[in-house]
């Protein structure tokens, strides 16, 4: 999705803008640009492709000025090209805008503006904003923005500058995130916190229907109708290094390695001698006892965490759990009411389908708990209750540390429910809590033991175009995540199957040398999985197994074994996925793919 950055202060703006845009690369983009006001004119520089192209342009042109706006564009209206890259300006060149999201009525507005004599250069919906500002401006940019907002329809955020008032930036948010960073004699604005974290950790998060009027020494928050808004300053406790690569070649590898620390942070204060302690959730005991059904709704990796969550909650709490893909849930008239608890899961907290599902569930009377990573995100703000993942910024498009934190969220939420609904005895609870406390160190051990061997045999993956992941029970849910990880970053076609289902069709695809990754971590169904592995071995598949330490039997059926430490059967998922993340990473790297920004994908999917 697109990224916005703005700066107003006393430093050279160009460098701050390009640097901020780099921190937003994870959102996905196909072109980029900045506009810097030099005291007389706004110099606009735009490029197609990677930000390094824009950085080169900045080096050559050396734009001078202490106020500016910048943007990374992920095309929605009009192809990725120079004319369509932001910033866009009006006929006079005196108004410049950058914009995220979609202006739904832009075609109609564009025709009207053309009739009135405005000249358009791009195919974008964004350009109407610049012309509307030109049309409505009567000496006050805030008023022109308000009139523009009253004219447009859609889901968007935009940031505007005019040479008529060069000491001012004005931005508005409607369904697309914006964060204001507060400095001393300087102000920042961006789509996400990492873009400004280097300069300040004091921020305001804008809500839908709000705008901000920035000058060097003042930040005025208001509704789009002009009513003043009071907001507490949020102090972000991420340090700038947390948003950088810290010496790793890619963000994904760094984020895989960060998992033990991230999970320790997740657990801090949430476990005590009595069990699970979730202060941030303010359910009453009566409320938690009344729920007769749980829905988990999410997309992609977050959805896969829900598939594991279903096993865990159903086993520990004995409540039926349905897991839905958010884009399906919202259109299928789901059977939910006040006795249903809905859990939405989203790393970014901005995924459009998940947000719509949340609203759908609330509209039908259900209470919604969000498991999310981003404080102040739309999902966090709209959910009735929030359990934060606390993993710090996840930059790589492929989700890793957020996924394991989502799994952890399901584990402890299930224990929390089991505690309150008394489906869990104190002994079982104590066992589960002690198993959970071991997990961060067990992940450290897996990375130390398995990374090198995975690097070696990932080499062989460079030759394949297809791979299969199989497992039963919780292992099947993990197989789905392992398969998604491999395909999204290495572009190897991968499928996950319930191991027992292979012989009902898919086995026909298994021939000599076909890579099969078999998960065999579930003791209660171990023999069954072993038989399924034999089925693919008999067709001369190349088998890599993920199994529990001490399992010597598996060596007879697999070409490679990636061991994980033993834990409770319900919690193996969080350990088993680590090797699959590493496998996907090294396969992608060795195939020469863009690991952190795979083709066609974006980190935060804020359109339907
Ligand atoms: C993860 O590797 C994917 N890139 C993707 O499936 C992601 O999990 C999905 O888009 C949901 O994102 P969210 O967690 O931010 O809602």
Coordinates of C-alpha atoms and ligand atoms in Angstrom, one line a residue:
X1 CA 0.0 0.0 0.0
X2 CA 1.1 3.6 -0.5
X3 CA 3.2 5.5 2.1
X4 CA 3.0 9.2 3.1
X5 CA 5.8 11.2 4.7
X6 CA 5.8 15.0 5.5
X7 CA 8.2 17.3 7.2
X8 CA 8.1 20.9 8.3
X9 CA 11.0 22.3 10.3
X10 CA 14.5 23.8 10.0
X11 CA 16.4 20.8 8.5
X12 CA 16.8 20.0 4.8
X13 CA 13.5 18.2 4.0
X14 CA 14.6 16.0 1.1
X15 CA 16.8 13.7 3.1
X16 CA 14.3 13.3 5.9
X17 CA 11.6 12.5 3.4
X18 CA 13.6 9.9 1.4
X19 CA 14.8 8.3 4.7
X20 CA 11.2 8.2 6.0
X21 CA 10.0 6.6 2.7
X22 CA 12.6 3.9 3.0
X23 CA 11.1 2.9 6.4
X24 CA 7.8 2.5 4.6
X25 CA 9.2 0.3 1.8
X26 CA 7.6 -2.7 3.5
X27 CA 4.2 -1.4 2.6
X28 CA 4.9 -2.2 -1.0
X29 CA 5.2 0.4 -3.8
X30 CA 6.0 0.7 -7.5
X31 CA 7.0 4.4 -7.8
X32 CA 7.9 7.2 -5.4
X33 CA 8.3 11.0 -5.2
X34 CA 8.9 14.1 -3.1
X35 CA 8.1 17.8 -3.3
X36 CA 10.3 20.3 -1.5
X37 CA 9.6 24.0 -1.3
X38 CA 12.7 26.1 -1.8
X39 CA 11.2 29.4 -0.8
X40 CA 9.9 30.2 -4.3
X41 CA 8.8 27.0 -5.9
X42 CA 7.9 23.4 -5.1
X43 CA 10.5 21.1 -6.7
X44 CA 8.9 17.8 -7.5
X45 CA 11.1 14.7 -8.1
X46 CA 9.5 11.4 -9.0
X47 CA 10.8 8.0 -10.1
X48 CA 9.5 4.6 -11.1
X49 CA 10.7 1.5 -9.3
X50 CA 12.8 1.2 -6.2
X51 CA 13.5 4.1 -3.9
X52 CA 17.2 4.0 -4.9
X53 CA 16.1 5.7 -8.1
X54 CA 14.5 8.5 -6.2
X55 CA 17.6 8.8 -4.0
X56 CA 19.7 9.2 -7.2
X57 CA 17.4 11.9 -8.5
X58 CA 17.7 13.7 -5.1
X59 CA 21.5 13.4 -5.3
X60 CA 21.6 14.9 -8.8
X61 CA 19.1 17.7 -8.2
X62 CA 19.9 18.6 -4.6
X63 CA 16.5 20.1 -3.8
X64 CA 16.9 22.7 -1.1
X65 CA 14.1 23.5 1.4
X66 CA 12.8 22.9 4.9
X67 CA 9.3 21.8 4.1
X68 CA 8.2 18.9 1.9
X69 CA 6.0 15.9 1.3
X70 CA 6.9 12.5 0.0
X71 CA 5.1 9.3 -1.2
X72 CA 5.6 5.7 -2.2
X73 CA 2.8 4.7 -4.6
X74 CA 1.3 1.2 -5.0
X75 CA -0.8 1.6 -8.1
X76 CA -4.6 1.4 -7.9
X77 CA -5.8 4.0 -10.5
X78 CA -3.5 4.2 -13.5
X79 CA -0.3 2.2 -14.2
X80 CA 2.9 2.6 -12.4
X81 CA 4.7 5.4 -14.4
X82 CA 6.2 8.8 -13.8
X83 CA 3.0 10.8 -14.6
X84 CA 1.1 8.8 -12.1
X85 CA 3.7 8.9 -9.3
X86 CA 2.9 11.3 -6.5
X87 CA 3.2 14.2 -5.5
X88 CA 0.5 15.6 -7.8
X89 CA -0.1 19.3 -8.3
X90 CA -2.9 21.6 -9.6
X91 CA -2.9 23.7 -12.8
X92 CA -0.9 26.5 -11.1
X93 CA 1.7 24.2 -9.5
X94 CA 1.0 26.0 -6.2
X95 CA -0.8 23.1 -4.5
X96 CA 0.9 19.7 -4.0
X97 CA -0.7 16.5 -2.6
X98 CA 0.2 13.0 -1.7
X99 CA -2.5 10.5 -1.1
X100 CA -3.2 6.9 0.0
X101 CA -6.4 5.0 -0.7
X102 CA -9.1 5.5 -3.2
X103 CA -11.3 8.5 -4.2
X104 CA -14.4 6.6 -5.3
X105 CA -16.1 9.5 -7.1
X106 CA -13.0 10.8 -8.8
X107 CA -14.1 10.2 -12.4
X108 CA -17.2 12.3 -11.9
X109 CA -15.1 15.1 -10.2
X110 CA -12.4 14.9 -12.8
X111 CA -15.0 15.5 -15.6
X112 CA -16.5 18.4 -13.7
X113 CA -13.1 20.0 -13.1
X114 CA -12.1 19.5 -16.8
X115 CA -15.3 21.3 -17.8
X116 CA -14.3 24.1 -15.5
X117 CA -11.0 24.4 -17.4
X118 CA -8.6 22.3 -15.2
X119 CA -5.9 20.4 -17.0
X120 CA -5.0 16.9 -15.8
X121 CA -1.7 15.2 -16.4
X122 CA -2.1 11.8 -14.7
X123 CA -4.6 9.0 -14.7
X124 CA -4.8 9.0 -10.9
X125 CA -7.7 9.7 -8.6
X126 CA -5.2 11.7 -6.5
X127 CA -4.9 14.6 -9.0
X128 CA -8.5 15.7 -8.4
X129 CA -7.5 16.6 -4.9
X130 CA -4.9 19.1 -6.1
X131 CA -7.4 20.7 -8.5
X132 CA -10.1 20.8 -5.8
X133 CA -7.7 22.6 -3.5
X134 CA -6.9 25.1 -6.2
X135 CA -10.7 25.6 -6.8
X136 CA -11.7 25.9 -3.1
X137 CA -8.7 27.9 -1.8
X138 CA -9.5 31.4 -0.5
X139 CA -6.5 32.1 1.6
X140 CA -6.8 29.2 4.2
X141 CA -5.5 25.7 3.3
X142 CA -7.5 24.1 6.2
X143 CA -10.8 25.4 4.8
X144 CA -9.8 24.3 1.3
X145 CA -9.1 20.8 2.6
X146 CA -12.4 20.7 4.5
X147 CA -14.3 21.7 1.3
X148 CA -12.4 19.0 -0.6
X149 CA -13.2 16.4 1.9
X150 CA -16.9 17.3 1.7
X151 CA -16.8 16.8 -2.0
X152 CA -15.0 13.4 -2.2
X153 CA -16.1 9.9 -1.3
X154 CA -13.8 7.0 -0.5
X155 CA -11.3 5.6 1.9
X156 CA -8.1 7.7 2.0
X157 CA -5.5 9.8 3.8
X158 CA -3.9 12.8 2.1
X159 CA -1.3 15.4 2.9
X160 CA -1.4 18.9 1.2
X161 CA 1.0 21.8 0.9
X162 CA 0.5 25.2 -0.8
X163 CA 3.1 27.8 -1.7
X164 CA 0.6 30.4 -0.6
X165 CA 1.1 29.3 3.1
X166 CA 4.6 27.7 3.1
X167 CA 4.8 27.3 6.9
X168 CA 1.9 24.9 7.0
X169 CA 1.1 21.2 6.2
X170 CA -2.5 19.9 6.3
X171 CA -3.5 16.3 6.3
X172 CA -6.7 14.4 6.7
X173 CA -7.5 10.8 7.4
X174 CA -10.5 8.7 6.4
X175 CA -9.8 5.0 6.6
X176 CA -6.1 5.1 5.9
X177 CA -3.6 5.5 8.7
X178 CA -1.7 8.7 9.6
X179 CA 0.6 9.5 12.5
X180 CA 1.9 12.9 13.5
X181 CA 5.4 13.0 15.0
X182 CA 6.0 15.8 17.5
X183 CA 9.4 17.6 17.4
X184 CA 10.9 20.8 18.8
X185 CA 10.3 23.5 16.2
X186 CA 9.7 20.8 13.7
X187 CA 6.8 18.4 12.9
X188 CA 6.6 15.1 11.0
X189 CA 3.7 13.2 9.6
X190 CA 3.6 9.7 8.1
X191 CA 1.6 6.6 7.3
X192 CA 3.4 4.6 10.0
X193 CA 5.6 5.1 13.0
X194 CA 8.9 3.7 11.7
X195 CA 9.1 6.5 9.2
X196 CA 9.4 9.1 11.9
X197 CA 10.9 7.1 14.8
X198 CA 14.4 8.3 14.1
X199 CA 13.3 11.8 14.9
X200 CA 10.7 11.5 17.6
X201 CA 8.8 8.9 19.7
X202 CA 6.0 11.3 20.7
X203 CA 3.1 10.9 18.3
X204 CA -0.6 11.6 17.8
X205 CA -2.6 8.9 15.9
X206 CA -5.3 10.4 13.7
X207 CA -8.7 8.8 13.8
X208 CA -11.1 8.6 10.8
X209 CA -12.7 11.9 10.0
X210 CA -9.9 13.9 11.6
X211 CA -7.4 16.3 10.2
X212 CA -4.3 18.0 11.4
X213 CA -2.9 21.5 10.8
X214 CA 0.8 21.5 11.3
X215 CA 3.1 24.5 11.7
X216 CA 6.7 24.5 13.2
X217 CA 5.5 25.3 16.7
X218 CA 1.9 24.0 16.8
X219 CA -0.1 20.9 15.9
X220 CA -3.8 21.4 15.7
X221 CA -6.0 18.3 15.6
X222 CA -9.6 18.8 14.5
X223 CA -12.5 16.9 12.9
X224 CA -13.0 17.5 9.2
X225 CA -15.8 19.8 10.2
X226 CA -13.3 21.9 12.1
X227 CA -14.2 21.0 15.7
X228 CA -11.1 20.9 17.9
X229 CA -9.9 17.4 19.0
X230 CA -8.0 16.7 22.2
X231 CA -5.7 13.7 22.1
X232 CA -3.1 12.3 24.5
X233 CA 0.4 12.2 23.2
X234 CA 1.4 8.5 22.7
X235 CA 5.0 7.7 23.6
X236 CA 6.2 4.9 21.4
X237 CA 8.6 2.5 23.1
X238 CA 10.2 1.1 19.9
X239 CA 13.7 2.3 19.5
X240 CA 15.0 3.3 16.0
X241 CA 17.1 0.1 15.8
X242 CA 14.0 -2.0 16.2
X243 CA 12.9 -0.6 12.8
X244 CA 16.3 -1.2 11.1
X245 CA 18.0 -4.4 9.9
X246 CA 20.5 -4.6 12.8
X247 CA 23.2 -6.3 10.6
X248 CA 21.0 -9.0 9.1
X249 CA 20.9 -9.2 5.3
X250 CA 17.1 -9.0 5.2
X251 CA 14.3 -7.9 7.6
X252 CA 12.8 -11.3 7.3
X253 CA 15.9 -13.0 8.7
X254 CA 16.2 -10.4 11.4
X255 CA 12.5 -10.9 12.4
X256 CA 12.9 -14.7 12.5
X257 CA 15.8 -14.3 14.9
X258 CA 13.9 -11.8 17.0
X259 CA 11.2 -14.3 17.8
X260 CA 12.6 -15.5 21.2
X261 CA 12.9 -11.9 22.4
X262 CA 9.6 -10.8 20.9
X263 CA 7.8 -13.7 22.6
X264 CA 9.4 -12.9 26.0
X265 CA 8.2 -9.4 25.6
X266 CA 4.7 -10.7 24.7
X267 CA 4.6 -12.8 27.8
X268 CA 5.9 -10.2 30.2
X269 CA 3.4 -9.6 33.0
X270 CA 0.9 -12.0 31.4
X271 CA 1.8 -15.1 33.3
X272 CA 1.9 -15.5 37.1
X273 CA 1.9 -18.3 39.6
X274 CA -1.9 -18.6 39.3
X275 CA -1.9 -18.9 35.6
X276 CA -2.6 -16.4 32.9
X277 CA -3.2 -12.8 33.9
X278 CA -4.5 -10.5 31.1
X279 CA -5.0 -7.1 32.7
X280 CA -5.7 -5.4 29.4
X281 CA -8.8 -7.5 28.8
X282 CA -11.7 -6.3 30.9
X283 CA -14.2 -9.1 30.4
X284 CA -16.4 -9.9 33.3
X285 CA -16.4 -13.5 34.5
X286 CA -20.1 -13.8 33.7
X287 CA -19.5 -12.5 30.1
X288 CA -16.7 -15.0 29.5
X289 CA -18.9 -17.8 30.8
X290 CA -21.8 -17.0 28.6
X291 CA -20.1 -17.4 25.2
X292 CA -21.3 -20.5 23.4
X293 CA -19.2 -20.1 20.2
X294 CA -16.1 -18.3 19.0
X295 CA -15.4 -17.1 15.5
X296 CA -11.8 -16.3 14.4
X297 CA -11.6 -14.0 11.4
X298 CA -8.4 -12.9 9.6
X299 CA -6.5 -13.1 6.4
X300 CA -3.3 -14.9 5.2
X301 CA -0.9 -15.8 7.9
X302 CA -3.1 -14.3 10.6
X303 CA -5.9 -16.7 9.3
X304 CA -3.4 -19.6 9.7
X305 CA -2.8 -18.6 13.3
X306 CA -6.5 -18.9 13.8
X307 CA -6.5 -22.5 12.4
X308 CA -4.1 -23.4 15.2
X309 CA -6.2 -21.4 17.7
X310 CA -9.2 -23.5 16.9
X311 CA -7.4 -26.7 17.9
X312 CA -6.1 -25.1 21.1
X313 CA -9.3 -23.4 22.2
X314 CA -11.5 -26.4 21.4
X315 CA -9.2 -28.7 23.3
X316 CA -8.7 -26.5 26.3
X317 CA -12.0 -24.7 26.6
X318 CA -14.4 -27.1 24.8
X319 CA -16.2 -24.2 22.9
X320 CA -16.8 -24.7 19.2
X321 CA -14.6 -22.4 17.1
X322 CA -15.1 -21.5 13.5
X323 CA -12.2 -19.9 11.5
X324 CA -13.1 -17.7 8.6
X325 CA -11.2 -15.9 5.9
X326 CA -12.2 -12.3 6.5
X327 CA -13.1 -11.6 2.8
X328 CA -15.5 -14.6 2.9
X329 CA -16.9 -13.9 6.4
X330 CA -18.2 -10.5 5.6
X331 CA -20.3 -11.6 2.6
X332 CA -21.8 -14.8 3.9
X333 CA -24.2 -13.5 6.5
X334 CA -22.5 -15.3 9.4
X335 CA -24.5 -16.8 12.2
X336 CA -23.4 -14.7 15.1
X337 CA -25.1 -13.0 17.9
X338 CA -24.5 -11.8 21.5
X339 CA -23.5 -15.2 22.6
X340 CA -20.7 -15.3 20.0
X341 CA -17.2 -14.0 20.7
X342 CA -15.3 -12.9 17.6
X343 CA -11.6 -12.8 17.5
X344 CA -10.0 -10.8 14.7
X345 CA -6.3 -11.3 14.1
X346 CA -4.2 -8.8 12.2
X347 CA -0.5 -7.8 12.5
X348 CA -1.0 -4.4 10.8
X349 CA -4.4 -3.7 12.3
X350 CA -5.3 -2.1 9.0
X351 CA -6.3 -5.0 6.7
X352 CA -9.4 -3.8 4.9
X353 CA -11.2 -7.2 4.9
X354 CA -10.5 -7.9 8.5
X355 CA -11.6 -4.5 9.5
X356 CA -14.9 -4.9 7.6
X357 CA -15.4 -8.3 9.2
X358 CA -14.9 -6.7 12.6
X359 CA -17.6 -4.1 11.8
X360 CA -19.9 -6.8 10.4
X361 CA -19.5 -8.8 13.6
X362 CA -20.2 -5.8 15.8
X363 CA -23.2 -4.9 13.7
X364 CA -24.6 -8.3 14.5
X365 CA -24.2 -7.8 18.2
X366 CA -21.0 -9.7 18.8
X367 CA -18.2 -8.5 21.0
X368 CA -14.8 -8.4 19.2
X369 CA -11.4 -9.0 20.6
X370 CA -8.5 -8.1 18.4
X371 CA -5.1 -9.7 18.4
X372 CA -3.0 -7.1 16.7
X373 CA 0.5 -5.7 16.7
X374 CA 0.1 -2.0 15.9
X375 CA -0.9 0.2 18.7
X376 CA -3.5 2.8 17.6
X377 CA -4.3 0.9 14.4
X378 CA -7.9 1.1 13.2
X379 CA -8.6 -2.5 14.2
X380 CA -7.1 -1.8 17.7
X381 CA -9.3 1.2 18.1
X382 CA -12.5 -0.3 16.9
X383 CA -12.3 -3.6 18.6
X384 CA -14.0 -4.0 22.0
X385 CA -10.9 -5.5 23.6
X386 CA -7.3 -5.7 22.4
X387 CA -4.5 -8.2 23.1
X388 CA -1.4 -6.6 21.7
X389 CA 1.3 -8.8 20.1
X390 CA 4.1 -6.5 21.2
X391 CA 6.6 -7.8 18.6
X392 CA 7.8 -4.4 17.4
X393 CA 7.6 -3.3 13.8
X394 CA 7.4 -6.2 11.4
X395 CA 8.8 -4.9 8.1
X396 CA 9.3 -7.9 5.8
X397 CA 6.1 -8.6 3.8
X398 CA 6.3 -12.2 4.9
X399 CA 5.0 -12.3 8.5
X400 CA 7.1 -14.4 10.9
X401 CA 7.4 -12.9 14.4
X402 CA 3.8 -11.6 14.3
X403 CA 2.7 -15.2 13.4
X404 CA 4.4 -16.8 16.4
X405 CA 3.0 -14.0 18.7
X406 CA -0.4 -14.7 17.3
X407 CA 0.0 -18.4 18.2
X408 CA 1.1 -17.4 21.6
X409 CA -1.9 -15.1 21.9
X410 CA -4.2 -18.0 21.1
X411 CA -2.4 -20.2 23.7
X412 CA -2.7 -17.8 26.5
X413 CA -6.2 -16.7 25.6
X414 CA -7.3 -20.3 25.6
X415 CA -5.7 -20.8 29.0
X416 CA -7.3 -17.6 30.2
X417 CA -10.7 -18.8 29.1
X418 CA -10.1 -22.3 30.4
X419 CA -9.2 -20.8 33.8
X420 CA -12.3 -18.7 34.0
X421 CA -14.7 -21.3 32.6
X422 CA -13.0 -24.0 34.8
X423 CA -12.4 -26.4 31.9
X424 CA -8.8 -26.6 33.0
X425 CA -7.6 -28.0 36.3
X426 CA -4.9 -26.2 38.3
X427 CA -2.4 -29.0 37.5
X428 CA -3.0 -28.8 33.7
X429 CA -2.9 -25.0 33.9
X430 CA 0.5 -25.1 35.7
X431 CA 1.9 -27.6 33.2
X432 CA 0.8 -25.4 30.3
X433 CA 2.2 -22.2 31.8
X434 CA 5.5 -23.9 32.5
X435 CA 5.6 -25.2 28.9
X436 CA 4.9 -21.8 27.5
X437 CA 7.7 -20.2 29.6
X438 CA 10.1 -22.6 27.9
X439 CA 9.1 -21.7 24.4
X440 CA 11.4 -18.6 23.8
X441 CA 14.5 -20.6 24.7
X442 CA 13.3 -23.6 22.7
X443 CA 13.1 -21.3 19.6
X444 CA 16.6 -20.1 20.2
X445 CA 17.8 -23.7 20.2
X446 CA 15.9 -24.5 17.0
X447 CA 17.6 -21.5 15.2
X448 CA 21.0 -22.5 16.5
X449 CA 20.7 -26.2 15.5
X450 CA 18.7 -26.0 12.3
X451 CA 19.7 -22.8 10.5
X452 CA 23.0 -24.2 9.0
X453 CA 21.5 -27.5 7.8
X454 CA 18.5 -25.7 6.3
X455 CA 20.9 -23.3 4.4
X456 CA 22.6 -26.4 2.9
X457 CA 19.5 -28.3 1.7
X458 CA 17.6 -25.1 0.7
X459 CA 20.1 -25.1 -2.2
X460 CA 18.3 -28.0 -3.7
X461 CA 15.0 -26.0 -3.5
X462 CA 16.4 -23.6 -6.2
X463 CA 15.6 -26.3 -8.8
X464 CA 12.0 -27.1 -7.8
X465 CA 8.8 -25.4 -9.0
X466 CA 6.5 -27.4 -6.7
X467 CA 6.5 -28.6 -3.1
X468 CA 4.1 -30.2 -0.8
X469 CA 3.6 -29.8 3.0
X470 CA 1.7 -32.4 4.9
X471 CA 0.6 -32.9 8.5
X472 CA -2.3 -33.9 10.7
X473 CA -4.1 -31.9 13.4
X474 CA -2.2 -28.8 14.5
X475 CA 0.6 -29.9 12.1
X476 CA -1.8 -29.5 9.2
X477 CA -2.4 -25.9 10.2
X478 CA 1.4 -25.3 10.4
X479 CA 1.8 -27.0 7.0
X480 CA -0.5 -24.3 5.6
X481 CA 1.6 -21.5 7.0
X482 CA 4.8 -23.2 5.9
X483 CA 3.5 -23.5 2.4
X484 CA 2.3 -19.9 2.2
X485 CA 5.7 -18.7 3.4
X486 CA 7.5 -20.7 0.8
X487 CA 5.3 -19.6 -2.1
X488 CA 5.0 -15.9 -1.2
X489 CA 8.8 -15.3 -1.1
X490 CA 10.4 -18.0 -3.3
X491 CA 7.7 -18.2 -5.9
X492 CA 7.8 -22.0 -5.7
X493 CA 4.3 -23.4 -6.0
X494 CA 3.5 -25.0 -2.7
X495 CA 0.4 -26.8 -1.4
X496 CA -0.5 -28.0 2.1
X497 CA -2.5 -31.1 2.6
X498 CA -4.0 -32.9 5.5
X499 CA -1.7 -35.9 5.4
X500 CA -4.6 -38.4 5.4
X501 CA -6.2 -36.6 2.4
X502 CA -3.3 -37.1 0.0
X503 CA -4.5 -40.4 -1.3
X504 CA -7.8 -38.9 -2.4
X505 CA -6.2 -37.1 -5.4
X506 CA -3.0 -35.2 -4.7
X507 CA -0.9 -38.3 -4.4
X508 CA -1.1 -38.4 -8.2
X509 CA 1.3 -35.4 -8.3
X510 CA 4.0 -37.1 -6.2
X511 CA 6.8 -38.5 -8.4
X512 CA 10.5 -39.2 -8.0
X513 CA 12.2 -36.3 -6.4
X514 CA 9.1 -34.2 -5.5
X515 CA 9.9 -32.3 -2.3
X516 CA 7.5 -33.1 0.5
X517 CA 7.8 -31.5 3.9
X518 CA 6.1 -33.7 6.5
X519 CA 5.3 -32.5 10.0
X520 CA 5.2 -35.3 12.5
X521 CA 5.1 -33.5 15.9
X522 CA 1.8 -34.9 17.2
X523 CA 2.4 -37.9 19.4
X524 CA -1.3 -39.0 19.5
X525 CA -1.4 -39.4 15.7
X526 CA 2.3 -40.1 15.0
X527 CA 1.8 -43.6 13.5
X528 CA -0.8 -42.3 11.1
X529 CA 1.5 -39.6 9.8
X530 CA 4.3 -42.1 9.5
X531 CA 2.0 -44.1 7.2
X532 CA 1.3 -41.1 5.1
X533 CA 5.0 -40.3 4.8
X534 CA 5.5 -43.9 3.6
X535 CA 2.9 -43.3 0.9
X536 CA 5.0 -40.5 -0.6
X537 CA 8.3 -42.3 0.0
X538 CA 6.9 -45.2 -2.0
X539 CA 6.6 -42.7 -4.9
X540 CA 10.2 -41.7 -4.4
X541 CA 9.4 -38.2 -3.0
X542 CA 12.2 -36.3 -1.4
X543 CA 11.1 -36.0 2.2
X544 CA 12.1 -33.5 4.9
X545 CA 10.5 -34.2 8.2
X546 CA 9.9 -31.9 11.2
X547 CA 9.8 -34.1 14.3
X548 CA 10.4 -34.1 18.0
X549 CA 13.9 -34.6 19.5
X550 CA 14.5 -38.2 20.3
X551 CA 12.4 -39.5 17.4
X552 CA 14.9 -41.9 15.7
X553 CA 12.1 -43.8 13.9
X554 CA 11.5 -40.9 11.5
X555 CA 15.0 -41.2 10.1
X556 CA 14.0 -44.4 8.3
X557 CA 11.3 -42.5 6.4
X558 CA 12.8 -39.1 5.7
X559 CA 15.9 -37.8 3.8
X560 CA 16.3 -35.0 6.3
X561 CA 14.9 -34.4 9.8
X562 CA 14.6 -31.0 11.4
X563 CA 14.2 -31.6 15.1
X564 CA 12.3 -29.5 17.6
X565 CA 12.3 -29.8 21.4
X566 CA 9.5 -31.7 23.0
X567 CA 6.6 -29.6 24.4
X568 CA 2.9 -30.1 25.0
X569 CA 1.2 -31.5 21.9
X570 CA -1.0 -28.4 21.5
X571 CA 2.0 -26.1 21.5
X572 CA 4.3 -27.7 18.9
X573 CA 3.1 -25.3 16.2
X574 CA 5.1 -22.4 17.5
X575 CA 8.3 -24.5 17.4
X576 CA 7.6 -26.4 14.1
X577 CA 7.1 -23.2 12.1
X578 CA 10.5 -21.8 12.8
X579 CA 12.4 -24.2 10.5
X580 CA 9.8 -23.7 7.8
X581 CA 10.3 -19.9 8.0
X582 CA 14.0 -20.5 7.7
X583 CA 13.5 -22.8 4.8
X584 CA 11.4 -20.3 2.9
X585 CA 13.9 -17.6 3.6
X586 CA 16.9 -19.5 2.3
X587 CA 15.0 -20.9 -0.7
X588 CA 14.0 -17.3 -1.6
X589 CA 17.5 -15.9 -1.1
X590 CA 19.2 -18.6 -3.1
X591 CA 16.7 -18.2 -5.9
X592 CA 17.6 -14.5 -6.1
X593 CA 14.1 -13.3 -5.1
X594 CA 13.4 -10.0 -3.4
X595 CA 12.9 -11.6 0.1
X596 CA 11.5 -8.6 2.0
X597 CA 9.3 -7.3 -0.8
X598 CA 8.0 -10.2 -2.9
X599 CA 6.4 -9.3 -6.2
X600 CA 2.8 -8.2 -6.3
X601 CA 2.4 -8.2 -2.5
X602 CA 2.1 -5.5 0.0
X603 CA 2.6 -5.6 3.8
X604 CA -0.6 -3.8 4.7
X605 CA -3.5 -4.7 2.4
X606 CA -5.9 -1.7 2.9
X607 CA -8.0 -2.3 -0.1
X608 CA -10.6 -5.1 -0.6
Ligands
LIG1 C1 2.0 -12.9 5.6 O1 3.2 -13.5 5.3 C2 1.3 -12.4 4.4 N1 2.1 -11.4 3.7 C3 -0.1 -12.0 4.5 O2 -0.8 -13.2 4.4 C4 -0.7 -11.3 5.8 O3 -0.6 -12.2 6.9 C5 -2.1 -10.9 5.6 O4 -2.2 -9.9 4.5 C6 -2.8 -10.3 6.8 O5 -2.2 -9.2 7.3 P1 -2.5 -8.6 8.7 O6 -2.0 -9.6 9.7 O7 -1.7 -7.3 8.8 O8 -3.9 -8.4 8.8

